[in-house]
mmCIF file of C-alpha atoms in Angstrom:
data_model
loop_
_atom_site.group_PDB
_atom_site.id
_atom_site.type_symbol
_atom_site.label_atom_id
_atom_site.label_comp_id
_atom_site.label_asym_id
_atom_site.label_seq_id
_atom_site.Cartn_x
_atom_site.Cartn_y
_atom_site.Cartn_z
ATOM 1 C CA UNK S 1 -109.385 -3.461 15.017
ATOM 2 C CA UNK S 2 -112.068 -2.887 12.421
ATOM 3 C CA UNK S 3 -111.804 -0.464 9.551
ATOM 4 C CA UNK S 4 -114.062 2.092 11.240
ATOM 5 C CA UNK S 5 -111.841 2.154 14.295
ATOM 6 C CA UNK S 6 -108.707 2.543 12.176
ATOM 7 C CA UNK S 7 -110.141 5.500 10.276
ATOM 8 C CA UNK S 8 -111.280 7.093 13.540
ATOM 9 C CA UNK S 9 -107.796 6.752 15.021
ATOM 10 C CA UNK S 10 -106.198 8.226 11.913
ATOM 11 C CA UNK S 11 -108.617 11.150 11.987
ATOM 12 C CA UNK S 12 -108.096 11.906 15.687
ATOM 13 C CA UNK S 13 -104.324 11.614 15.461
ATOM 14 C CA UNK S 14 -104.401 13.934 12.438
ATOM 15 C CA UNK S 15 -106.316 16.522 14.437
ATOM 16 C CA UNK S 16 -103.639 16.250 17.123
ATOM 17 C CA UNK S 17 -101.001 16.939 14.471
ATOM 18 C CA UNK S 18 -102.888 19.998 13.261
ATOM 19 C CA UNK S 19 -103.171 21.336 16.819
ATOM 20 C CA UNK S 20 -99.442 20.804 17.298
ATOM 21 C CA UNK S 21 -98.768 22.655 14.071
ATOM 22 C CA UNK S 22 -101.022 25.519 15.154
ATOM 23 C CA UNK S 23 -99.098 25.758 18.419
ATOM 24 C CA UNK S 24 -95.741 25.819 16.598
ATOM 25 C CA UNK S 25 -95.716 29.438 15.464
ATOM 26 C CA UNK S 26 -92.332 29.148 13.742
ATOM 27 C CA UNK S 27 -93.486 26.427 11.364
ATOM 28 C CA UNK S 28 -96.799 28.208 10.894
ATOM 29 C CA UNK S 29 -95.074 31.426 9.873
ATOM 30 C CA UNK S 30 -92.784 29.430 7.580
ATOM 31 C CA UNK S 31 -95.754 27.918 5.754
ATOM 32 C CA UNK S 32 -97.539 31.249 5.400
ATOM 33 C CA UNK S 33 -94.421 33.019 4.160
ATOM 34 C CA UNK S 34 -93.447 30.219 1.751
ATOM 35 C CA UNK S 35 -96.754 30.423 -0.137
ATOM 36 C CA UNK S 36 -97.165 34.208 -0.068
ATOM 37 C CA UNK S 37 -94.114 36.439 0.227
ATOM 38 C CA UNK S 38 -91.746 33.616 -0.680
ATOM 39 C CA UNK S 39 -93.496 33.014 -3.985
ATOM 40 C CA UNK S 40 -93.625 36.708 -4.845
ATOM 41 C CA UNK S 41 -89.992 37.420 -3.937
ATOM 42 C CA UNK S 42 -88.697 34.316 -5.727
ATOM 43 C CA UNK S 43 -90.616 35.173 -8.888
ATOM 44 C CA UNK S 44 -89.944 38.893 -8.985
ATOM 45 C CA UNK S 45 -86.553 39.058 -7.283
ATOM 46 C CA UNK S 46 -84.712 36.430 -9.323
ATOM 47 C CA UNK S 47 -85.209 37.519 -12.904
ATOM 48 C CA UNK S 48 -83.427 35.822 -15.801
ATOM 49 C CA UNK S 49 -84.337 38.655 -18.145
ATOM 50 C CA UNK S 50 -82.318 41.704 -19.104
ATOM 51 C CA UNK S 51 -83.667 44.658 -17.158
ATOM 52 C CA UNK S 52 -81.973 47.995 -16.440
ATOM 53 C CA UNK S 53 -78.467 46.697 -17.080
ATOM 54 C CA UNK S 54 -75.858 49.401 -16.329
ATOM 55 C CA UNK S 55 -73.848 50.250 -19.436
ATOM 56 C CA UNK S 56 -71.010 52.679 -20.121
ATOM 57 C CA UNK S 57 -69.744 54.000 -23.462
ATOM 58 C CA UNK S 58 -66.254 55.223 -24.326
ATOM 59 C CA UNK S 59 -66.974 57.499 -27.301
ATOM 60 C CA UNK S 60 -63.708 58.460 -28.968
ATOM 61 C CA UNK S 61 -65.402 59.284 -32.271
ATOM 62 C CA UNK S 62 -67.859 61.968 -31.118
ATOM 63 C CA UNK S 63 -69.778 61.680 -34.383
ATOM 64 C CA UNK S 64 -73.491 61.662 -35.212
ATOM 65 C CA UNK S 65 -73.279 57.904 -35.792
ATOM 66 C CA UNK S 66 -71.723 57.242 -32.377
ATOM 67 C CA UNK S 67 -74.405 59.386 -30.755
ATOM 68 C CA UNK S 68 -77.003 57.350 -32.616
ATOM 69 C CA UNK S 69 -75.551 54.102 -31.287
ATOM 70 C CA UNK S 70 -75.512 55.450 -27.741
ATOM 71 C CA UNK S 71 -79.091 56.632 -28.022
ATOM 72 C CA UNK S 72 -80.228 53.161 -29.144
ATOM 73 C CA UNK S 73 -79.300 51.649 -25.768
ATOM 74 C CA UNK S 74 -82.570 52.472 -24.081
ATOM 75 C CA UNK S 75 -84.686 51.283 -21.143
ATOM 76 C CA UNK S 76 -86.105 48.914 -20.078
ATOM 77 C CA UNK S 77 -83.233 46.706 -21.197
ATOM 78 C CA UNK S 78 -80.458 49.154 -20.347
ATOM 79 C CA UNK S 79 -80.061 52.127 -18.095
ATOM 80 C CA UNK S 80 -79.182 55.418 -19.743
ATOM 81 C CA UNK S 81 -75.544 54.947 -20.855
ATOM 82 C CA UNK S 82 -72.831 56.802 -18.959
ATOM 83 C CA UNK S 83 -70.096 58.430 -21.029
ATOM 84 C CA UNK S 84 -66.683 57.643 -19.538
ATOM 85 C CA UNK S 85 -63.085 57.824 -20.677
ATOM 86 C CA UNK S 86 -60.835 54.936 -21.612
ATOM 87 C CA UNK S 87 -58.840 55.461 -18.427
ATOM 88 C CA UNK S 88 -61.985 55.120 -16.304
ATOM 89 C CA UNK S 89 -63.326 52.000 -18.006
ATOM 90 C CA UNK S 90 -61.190 49.267 -16.408
ATOM 91 C CA UNK S 91 -61.582 50.660 -12.921
ATOM 92 C CA UNK S 92 -65.361 50.978 -13.348
ATOM 93 C CA UNK S 93 -65.625 47.340 -14.472
ATOM 94 C CA UNK S 94 -63.416 46.198 -11.584
ATOM 95 C CA UNK S 95 -65.728 47.974 -9.139
ATOM 96 C CA UNK S 96 -68.812 46.339 -10.708
ATOM 97 C CA UNK S 97 -70.389 49.660 -11.638
ATOM 98 C CA UNK S 98 -71.244 48.527 -15.164
ATOM 99 C CA UNK S 99 -72.194 45.223 -16.717
ATOM 100 C CA UNK S 100 -71.247 46.353 -20.234
ATOM 101 C CA UNK S 101 -68.876 48.940 -21.631
ATOM 102 C CA UNK S 102 -68.870 49.763 -25.354
ATOM 103 C CA UNK S 103 -65.782 51.357 -26.907
ATOM 104 C CA UNK S 104 -66.362 53.349 -30.095
ATOM 105 C CA UNK S 105 -62.946 54.108 -31.657
ATOM 106 C CA UNK S 106 -61.887 57.399 -33.209
ATOM 107 C CA UNK S 107 -62.820 57.966 -36.872
ATOM 108 C CA UNK S 108 -65.426 55.199 -36.639
ATOM 109 C CA UNK S 109 -68.015 56.959 -38.821
ATOM 110 C CA UNK S 110 -65.444 58.009 -41.432
ATOM 111 C CA UNK S 111 -63.922 54.528 -41.721
ATOM 112 C CA UNK S 112 -67.382 52.978 -42.056
ATOM 113 C CA UNK S 113 -68.337 55.338 -44.871
ATOM 114 C CA UNK S 114 -65.106 54.622 -46.709
ATOM 115 C CA UNK S 115 -65.853 50.894 -46.734
ATOM 116 C CA UNK S 116 -63.446 49.846 -44.034
ATOM 117 C CA UNK S 117 -64.502 47.464 -41.260
ATOM 118 C CA UNK S 118 -63.834 49.344 -38.026
ATOM 119 C CA UNK S 119 -63.975 47.410 -34.762
ATOM 120 C CA UNK S 120 -66.267 48.093 -31.837
ATOM 121 C CA UNK S 121 -65.078 46.689 -28.517
ATOM 122 C CA UNK S 122 -67.651 45.392 -26.026
ATOM 123 C CA UNK S 123 -66.424 44.572 -22.521
ATOM 124 C CA UNK S 124 -68.699 42.357 -20.434
ATOM 125 C CA UNK S 125 -68.781 41.653 -16.726
ATOM 126 C CA UNK S 126 -69.397 37.905 -16.995
ATOM 127 C CA UNK S 127 -69.844 37.482 -13.239
ATOM 128 C CA UNK S 128 -73.493 38.329 -13.942
ATOM 129 C CA UNK S 129 -73.941 35.077 -15.837
ATOM 130 C CA UNK S 130 -77.672 35.257 -16.451
ATOM 131 C CA UNK S 131 -77.517 38.647 -18.131
ATOM 132 C CA UNK S 132 -74.063 38.798 -19.690
ATOM 133 C CA UNK S 133 -74.786 36.618 -22.736
ATOM 134 C CA UNK S 134 -78.312 37.966 -23.184
ATOM 135 C CA UNK S 135 -77.072 41.555 -22.984
ATOM 136 C CA UNK S 136 -74.222 40.903 -25.421
ATOM 137 C CA UNK S 137 -76.626 39.532 -28.030
ATOM 138 C CA UNK S 138 -78.997 42.454 -27.447
ATOM 139 C CA UNK S 139 -76.216 45.012 -27.944
ATOM 140 C CA UNK S 140 -74.942 43.170 -31.035
ATOM 141 C CA UNK S 141 -78.427 43.148 -32.538
ATOM 142 C CA UNK S 142 -79.032 46.820 -31.717
ATOM 143 C CA UNK S 143 -75.695 47.946 -33.158
ATOM 144 C CA UNK S 144 -76.125 45.839 -36.308
ATOM 145 C CA UNK S 145 -79.596 47.224 -36.878
ATOM 146 C CA UNK S 146 -78.502 50.840 -36.426
ATOM 147 C CA UNK S 147 -75.486 50.463 -38.732
ATOM 148 C CA UNK S 148 -77.528 48.774 -41.465
ATOM 149 C CA UNK S 149 -80.159 51.473 -41.283
ATOM 150 C CA UNK S 150 -77.474 54.173 -41.395
ATOM 151 C CA UNK S 151 -75.806 52.680 -44.484
ATOM 152 C CA UNK S 152 -78.749 51.245 -46.438
ATOM 153 C CA UNK S 153 -81.858 52.750 -44.886
ATOM 154 C CA UNK S 154 -83.030 49.290 -43.813
ATOM 155 C CA UNK S 155 -82.698 47.539 -40.465
ATOM 156 C CA UNK S 156 -81.954 44.163 -42.088
ATOM 157 C CA UNK S 157 -78.814 43.719 -44.121
ATOM 158 C CA UNK S 158 -80.336 41.299 -46.623
ATOM 159 C CA UNK S 159 -83.591 39.523 -47.246
ATOM 160 C CA UNK S 160 -83.445 35.823 -46.259
ATOM 161 C CA UNK S 161 -84.470 33.233 -48.879
ATOM 162 C CA UNK S 162 -87.334 32.091 -46.632
ATOM 163 C CA UNK S 163 -89.635 33.787 -44.182
ATOM 164 C CA UNK S 164 -89.470 32.213 -40.740
ATOM 165 C CA UNK S 165 -92.531 32.952 -38.621
ATOM 166 C CA UNK S 166 -92.087 32.346 -34.894
ATOM 167 C CA UNK S 167 -95.003 31.807 -32.557
ATOM 168 C CA UNK S 168 -94.332 31.590 -28.833
ATOM 169 C CA UNK S 169 -96.946 29.515 -27.026
ATOM 170 C CA UNK S 170 -97.973 29.569 -23.359
ATOM 171 C CA UNK S 171 -95.748 32.596 -22.556
ATOM 172 C CA UNK S 172 -95.824 34.879 -25.612
ATOM 173 C CA UNK S 173 -93.859 37.726 -23.996
ATOM 174 C CA UNK S 174 -91.255 35.367 -22.481
ATOM 175 C CA UNK S 175 -92.006 36.772 -19.031
ATOM 176 C CA UNK S 176 -89.652 35.083 -16.607
ATOM 177 C CA UNK S 177 -91.615 35.483 -13.396
ATOM 178 C CA UNK S 178 -94.531 33.519 -14.881
ATOM 179 C CA UNK S 179 -92.302 30.469 -14.768
ATOM 180 C CA UNK S 180 -90.556 31.331 -11.504
ATOM 181 C CA UNK S 181 -93.713 31.891 -9.481
ATOM 182 C CA UNK S 182 -95.407 28.637 -10.445
ATOM 183 C CA UNK S 183 -92.220 26.615 -9.946
ATOM 184 C CA UNK S 184 -91.832 28.117 -6.478
ATOM 185 C CA UNK S 185 -95.264 26.759 -5.558
ATOM 186 C CA UNK S 186 -94.239 23.310 -6.795
ATOM 187 C CA UNK S 187 -90.921 23.390 -4.927
ATOM 188 C CA UNK S 188 -92.523 24.576 -1.695
ATOM 189 C CA UNK S 189 -95.098 21.793 -1.801
ATOM 190 C CA UNK S 190 -92.280 19.276 -1.929
ATOM 191 C CA UNK S 191 -89.995 20.823 0.662
ATOM 192 C CA UNK S 192 -92.549 21.842 3.267
ATOM 193 C CA UNK S 193 -94.322 18.495 3.239
ATOM 194 C CA UNK S 194 -91.087 16.659 3.922
ATOM 195 C CA UNK S 195 -90.009 19.197 6.547
ATOM 196 C CA UNK S 196 -93.352 19.181 8.384
ATOM 197 C CA UNK S 197 -93.680 15.411 8.561
ATOM 198 C CA UNK S 198 -90.036 14.771 9.419
ATOM 199 C CA UNK S 199 -89.954 17.548 12.004
ATOM 200 C CA UNK S 200 -93.192 16.301 13.610
ATOM 201 C CA UNK S 201 -91.762 12.796 13.970
ATOM 202 C CA UNK S 202 -88.481 14.008 15.465
ATOM 203 C CA UNK S 203 -90.282 16.458 17.767
ATOM 204 C CA UNK S 204 -92.445 13.670 19.189
ATOM 205 C CA UNK S 205 -89.419 11.487 19.781
ATOM 206 C CA UNK S 206 -87.493 14.295 21.483
ATOM 207 C CA UNK S 207 -90.458 15.231 23.704
ATOM 208 C CA UNK S 208 -91.269 11.618 24.589
ATOM 209 C CA UNK S 209 -94.779 11.685 23.119
ATOM 210 C CA UNK S 210 -93.917 8.900 20.678
ATOM 211 C CA UNK S 211 -93.609 6.487 23.588
ATOM 212 C CA UNK S 212 -97.054 7.562 24.759
ATOM 213 C CA UNK S 213 -98.490 6.709 21.346
ATOM 214 C CA UNK S 214 -96.805 3.318 21.349
ATOM 215 C CA UNK S 215 -98.493 2.199 24.584
ATOM 216 C CA UNK S 216 -101.890 3.047 23.098
ATOM 217 C CA UNK S 217 -103.802 0.615 20.848
ATOM 218 C CA UNK S 218 -102.376 2.234 17.715
ATOM 219 C CA UNK S 219 -100.490 0.732 14.793
ATOM 220 C CA UNK S 220 -97.523 2.312 12.965
ATOM 221 C CA UNK S 221 -99.751 2.531 9.902
ATOM 222 C CA UNK S 222 -102.277 4.677 11.761
ATOM 223 C CA UNK S 223 -99.589 6.967 13.159
ATOM 224 C CA UNK S 224 -98.033 7.400 9.724
ATOM 225 C CA UNK S 225 -101.306 8.033 7.925
ATOM 226 C CA UNK S 226 -102.318 10.625 10.525
ATOM 227 C CA UNK S 227 -99.116 12.573 9.899
ATOM 228 C CA UNK S 228 -99.545 12.217 6.146
ATOM 229 C CA UNK S 229 -103.082 13.588 5.938
ATOM 230 C CA UNK S 230 -102.606 16.332 8.522
ATOM 231 C CA UNK S 231 -99.406 17.763 7.072
ATOM 232 C CA UNK S 232 -100.669 17.214 3.543
ATOM 233 C CA UNK S 233 -103.898 19.082 4.263
ATOM 234 C CA UNK S 234 -101.993 22.051 5.721
ATOM 235 C CA UNK S 235 -99.621 22.260 2.752
ATOM 236 C CA UNK S 236 -102.390 21.751 0.201
ATOM 237 C CA UNK S 237 -104.470 24.545 1.730
ATOM 238 C CA UNK S 238 -101.483 26.896 1.741
ATOM 239 C CA UNK S 239 -100.593 25.950 -1.841
ATOM 240 C CA UNK S 240 -104.166 26.661 -2.977
ATOM 241 C CA UNK S 241 -104.031 30.118 -1.414
ATOM 242 C CA UNK S 242 -100.623 30.788 -2.962
ATOM 243 C CA UNK S 243 -101.693 29.648 -6.420
ATOM 244 C CA UNK S 244 -105.021 31.486 -6.491
ATOM 245 C CA UNK S 245 -104.338 34.595 -4.396
ATOM 246 C CA UNK S 246 -100.670 35.277 -5.123
ATOM 247 C CA UNK S 247 -100.006 33.769 -8.568
ATOM 248 C CA UNK S 248 -103.322 34.526 -10.246
ATOM 249 C CA UNK S 249 -104.705 37.548 -8.353
ATOM 250 C CA UNK S 250 -101.631 39.545 -7.334
ATOM 251 C CA UNK S 251 -99.035 38.598 -9.961
ATOM 252 C CA UNK S 252 -101.620 38.220 -12.754
ATOM 253 C CA UNK S 253 -100.032 35.037 -14.072
ATOM 254 C CA UNK S 254 -102.487 33.198 -16.340
ATOM 255 C CA UNK S 255 -103.047 29.548 -15.437
ATOM 256 C CA UNK S 256 -103.799 27.622 -18.602
ATOM 257 C CA UNK S 257 -105.206 24.450 -17.081
ATOM 258 C CA UNK S 258 -107.480 23.291 -14.311
ATOM 259 C CA UNK S 259 -106.443 24.300 -10.802
ATOM 260 C CA UNK S 260 -108.573 21.533 -9.185
ATOM 261 C CA UNK S 261 -106.848 18.927 -11.388
ATOM 262 C CA UNK S 262 -103.456 20.247 -10.320
ATOM 263 C CA UNK S 263 -104.478 20.158 -6.656
ATOM 264 C CA UNK S 264 -105.592 16.536 -7.098
ATOM 265 C CA UNK S 265 -102.158 15.727 -8.465
ATOM 266 C CA UNK S 266 -100.538 17.664 -5.628
ATOM 267 C CA UNK S 267 -102.611 15.774 -3.049
ATOM 268 C CA UNK S 268 -101.474 12.505 -4.589
ATOM 269 C CA UNK S 269 -97.843 13.634 -4.558
ATOM 270 C CA UNK S 270 -98.100 14.731 -0.912
ATOM 271 C CA UNK S 271 -98.471 11.052 -0.044
ATOM 272 C CA UNK S 272 -95.026 10.352 -1.528
ATOM 273 C CA UNK S 273 -93.387 13.442 -0.056
ATOM 274 C CA UNK S 274 -94.765 12.717 3.411
ATOM 275 C CA UNK S 275 -93.454 9.147 3.201
ATOM 276 C CA UNK S 276 -89.991 10.496 2.391
ATOM 277 C CA UNK S 277 -90.252 12.859 5.365
ATOM 278 C CA UNK S 278 -91.122 9.969 7.702
ATOM 279 C CA UNK S 279 -88.255 7.887 6.319
ATOM 280 C CA UNK S 280 -85.750 10.696 6.924
ATOM 281 C CA UNK S 281 -87.285 11.312 10.347
ATOM 282 C CA UNK S 282 -86.638 7.690 11.354
ATOM 283 C CA UNK S 283 -82.982 7.951 10.287
ATOM 284 C CA UNK S 284 -82.188 11.313 11.890
ATOM 285 C CA UNK S 285 -81.872 11.506 15.672
ATOM 286 C CA UNK S 286 -82.201 15.276 15.954
ATOM 287 C CA UNK S 287 -83.356 18.261 13.948
ATOM 288 C CA UNK S 288 -79.780 19.256 12.931
ATOM 289 C CA UNK S 289 -79.252 15.755 11.532
ATOM 290 C CA UNK S 290 -82.574 15.967 9.716
ATOM 291 C CA UNK S 291 -81.529 19.284 8.192
ATOM 292 C CA UNK S 292 -78.278 17.802 6.913
ATOM 293 C CA UNK S 293 -80.080 14.789 5.448
ATOM 294 C CA UNK S 294 -82.553 17.129 3.766
ATOM 295 C CA UNK S 295 -79.775 19.145 2.148
ATOM 296 C CA UNK S 296 -77.873 16.063 0.980
ATOM 297 C CA UNK S 297 -80.865 14.222 -0.492
ATOM 298 C CA UNK S 298 -83.931 16.335 -1.188
ATOM 299 C CA UNK S 299 -82.273 19.491 -2.521
ATOM 300 C CA UNK S 300 -80.332 17.604 -5.259
ATOM 301 C CA UNK S 301 -83.466 15.674 -6.196
ATOM 302 C CA UNK S 302 -85.375 18.929 -6.517
ATOM 303 C CA UNK S 303 -82.668 20.497 -8.658
ATOM 304 C CA UNK S 304 -82.635 17.464 -10.959
ATOM 305 C CA UNK S 305 -86.413 17.079 -11.197
ATOM 306 C CA UNK S 306 -86.724 19.142 -14.379
ATOM 307 C CA UNK S 307 -88.059 22.263 -12.692
ATOM 308 C CA UNK S 308 -84.734 24.121 -12.803
ATOM 309 C CA UNK S 309 -83.168 22.736 -15.982
ATOM 310 C CA UNK S 310 -84.706 20.529 -18.682
ATOM 311 C CA UNK S 311 -84.151 16.830 -18.084
ATOM 312 C CA UNK S 312 -83.097 16.476 -21.718
ATOM 313 C CA UNK S 313 -79.971 18.552 -21.004
ATOM 314 C CA UNK S 314 -78.863 16.298 -18.122
ATOM 315 C CA UNK S 315 -76.503 13.333 -18.508
ATOM 316 C CA UNK S 316 -78.423 10.234 -19.513
ATOM 317 C CA UNK S 317 -77.511 8.324 -16.362
ATOM 318 C CA UNK S 318 -78.822 11.146 -14.156
ATOM 319 C CA UNK S 319 -82.002 11.413 -16.186
ATOM 320 C CA UNK S 320 -82.587 7.667 -15.853
ATOM 321 C CA UNK S 321 -81.995 7.703 -12.090
ATOM 322 C CA UNK S 322 -84.493 10.537 -11.647
ATOM 323 C CA UNK S 323 -87.201 8.367 -13.182
ATOM 324 C CA UNK S 324 -87.373 6.667 -9.789
ATOM 325 C CA UNK S 325 -88.127 9.929 -7.966
ATOM 326 C CA UNK S 326 -91.786 10.953 -7.617
ATOM 327 C CA UNK S 327 -90.943 14.653 -7.862
ATOM 328 C CA UNK S 328 -89.924 14.138 -11.499
ATOM 329 C CA UNK S 329 -93.461 13.152 -12.426
ATOM 330 C CA UNK S 330 -95.003 15.823 -10.218
ATOM 331 C CA UNK S 331 -93.023 18.574 -11.944
ATOM 332 C CA UNK S 332 -93.958 17.157 -15.336
ATOM 333 C CA UNK S 333 -97.620 16.941 -14.309
ATOM 334 C CA UNK S 334 -97.687 20.461 -12.853
ATOM 335 C CA UNK S 335 -96.045 22.057 -15.872
ATOM 336 C CA UNK S 336 -98.366 20.251 -18.271
ATOM 337 C CA UNK S 337 -101.504 21.346 -16.409
ATOM 338 C CA UNK S 338 -100.604 24.868 -15.305
ATOM 339 C CA UNK S 339 -98.534 25.974 -18.305
ATOM 340 C CA UNK S 340 -99.977 24.054 -21.239
ATOM 341 C CA UNK S 341 -103.547 23.411 -20.096
ATOM 342 C CA UNK S 342 -103.316 19.619 -20.238
ATOM 343 C CA UNK S 343 -106.253 17.538 -19.073
ATOM 344 C CA UNK S 344 -106.483 14.203 -17.317
ATOM 345 C CA UNK S 345 -106.310 12.379 -20.660
ATOM 346 C CA UNK S 346 -102.782 13.768 -21.070
ATOM 347 C CA UNK S 347 -101.345 13.549 -17.553
ATOM 348 C CA UNK S 348 -102.820 10.216 -16.410
ATOM 349 C CA UNK S 349 -99.430 8.453 -16.852
ATOM 350 C CA UNK S 350 -97.905 10.908 -14.358
ATOM 351 C CA UNK S 351 -100.772 10.291 -11.942
ATOM 352 C CA UNK S 352 -100.178 6.566 -12.246
ATOM 353 C CA UNK S 353 -96.417 6.880 -11.784
ATOM 354 C CA UNK S 354 -96.806 9.068 -8.688
ATOM 355 C CA UNK S 355 -99.243 6.554 -7.205
ATOM 356 C CA UNK S 356 -96.970 3.573 -7.823
ATOM 357 C CA UNK S 357 -93.742 5.206 -6.650
ATOM 358 C CA UNK S 358 -95.554 6.777 -3.689
ATOM 359 C CA UNK S 359 -96.781 3.348 -2.583
ATOM 360 C CA UNK S 360 -93.213 2.013 -2.723
ATOM 361 C CA UNK S 361 -91.889 4.928 -0.683
ATOM 362 C CA UNK S 362 -94.693 4.483 1.835
ATOM 363 C CA UNK S 363 -93.881 0.780 2.268
ATOM 364 C CA UNK S 364 -90.195 1.571 2.749
ATOM 365 C CA UNK S 365 -91.021 4.278 5.302
ATOM 366 C CA UNK S 366 -93.496 1.969 7.055
ATOM 367 C CA UNK S 367 -90.896 -0.790 7.344
ATOM 368 C CA UNK S 368 -88.323 1.625 8.706
ATOM 369 C CA UNK S 369 -90.851 3.132 11.105
ATOM 370 C CA UNK S 370 -91.806 -0.287 12.479
ATOM 371 C CA UNK S 371 -88.136 -1.092 13.071
ATOM 372 C CA UNK S 372 -87.639 2.184 14.918
ATOM 373 C CA UNK S 373 -90.759 1.453 17.005
ATOM 374 C CA UNK S 374 -89.386 -1.974 17.942
ATOM 375 C CA UNK S 375 -86.043 -0.444 18.931
ATOM 376 C CA UNK S 376 -87.810 2.180 21.018
ATOM 377 C CA UNK S 377 -89.922 -0.403 22.820
ATOM 378 C CA UNK S 378 -86.859 -2.527 23.535
#
């Protein structure tokens, strides 16, 4: 068949895939939710910052200094401190009512004035891992500042020999949901592409429509490419809406780089992700099996891609293995463009790596698909 006929077949089969997707309301709702409410809830609901942490104070001193320390624990970092007794403290922590409890001993102000080093006890509920260490450092800094100002009239205890000036780039206020919202878009592009393509392949095999395609003058390459462009187009459109409407318009997250350049990189990565979805679809015999394969393979790859934790903090062997995964380069590309405003002159190595690894994954998926077609025909 000539090239024109191949492209026509790919286009028509892709339209069939889009009609099937439109008829599948569950998947359609999943896509819409993932790039709208899913992005917003993931960014706003899972905060790594200290906000409104419940704190209790056992004030056995009842002095002006203890009242000053209590008054320094203010919103938005902490809720208004509750004054409790020593007998109530352990039970309150056991019940999870407070994340922090500060014990100010009796005669604290007097001992401090007389040059002694009285002890303040801070109890932390470390089950709240993300906030326990941050809150402890905040309370330590607040208490140290108040005590220094009380004793010397200055917040700092001593002048350092140098002046260290810190400038925070790309996220000057260290706002956590800026990072969370954009990373949710990246993760959803990966997951939904694989799910849509794999589910479409398994659905056709379960409904018997794959056999109908095999008796037509179609090649496995045409069938694969139709699924790739149709599912990729649906995900890319949804990702564009999520990035522009939800991230930029609703959440007011500034995008430093070029959105069209990012979408070009995403379109290139969709080729790799769709190939992985087809490969998993040829291995799994049912949707439950596909779901288990997805959890065992794709979720770990996504967690190790560098979007959750820096790759530099991973074991070297894990970091080296992840160099063979296209999502590693996609995360690096997306962060460089969207966070740091990188241009094509900076991210072209990632574009090249995604293209090369995507071609390898496509060839592997194509080989597996042809074998499954032969087994089906037999």
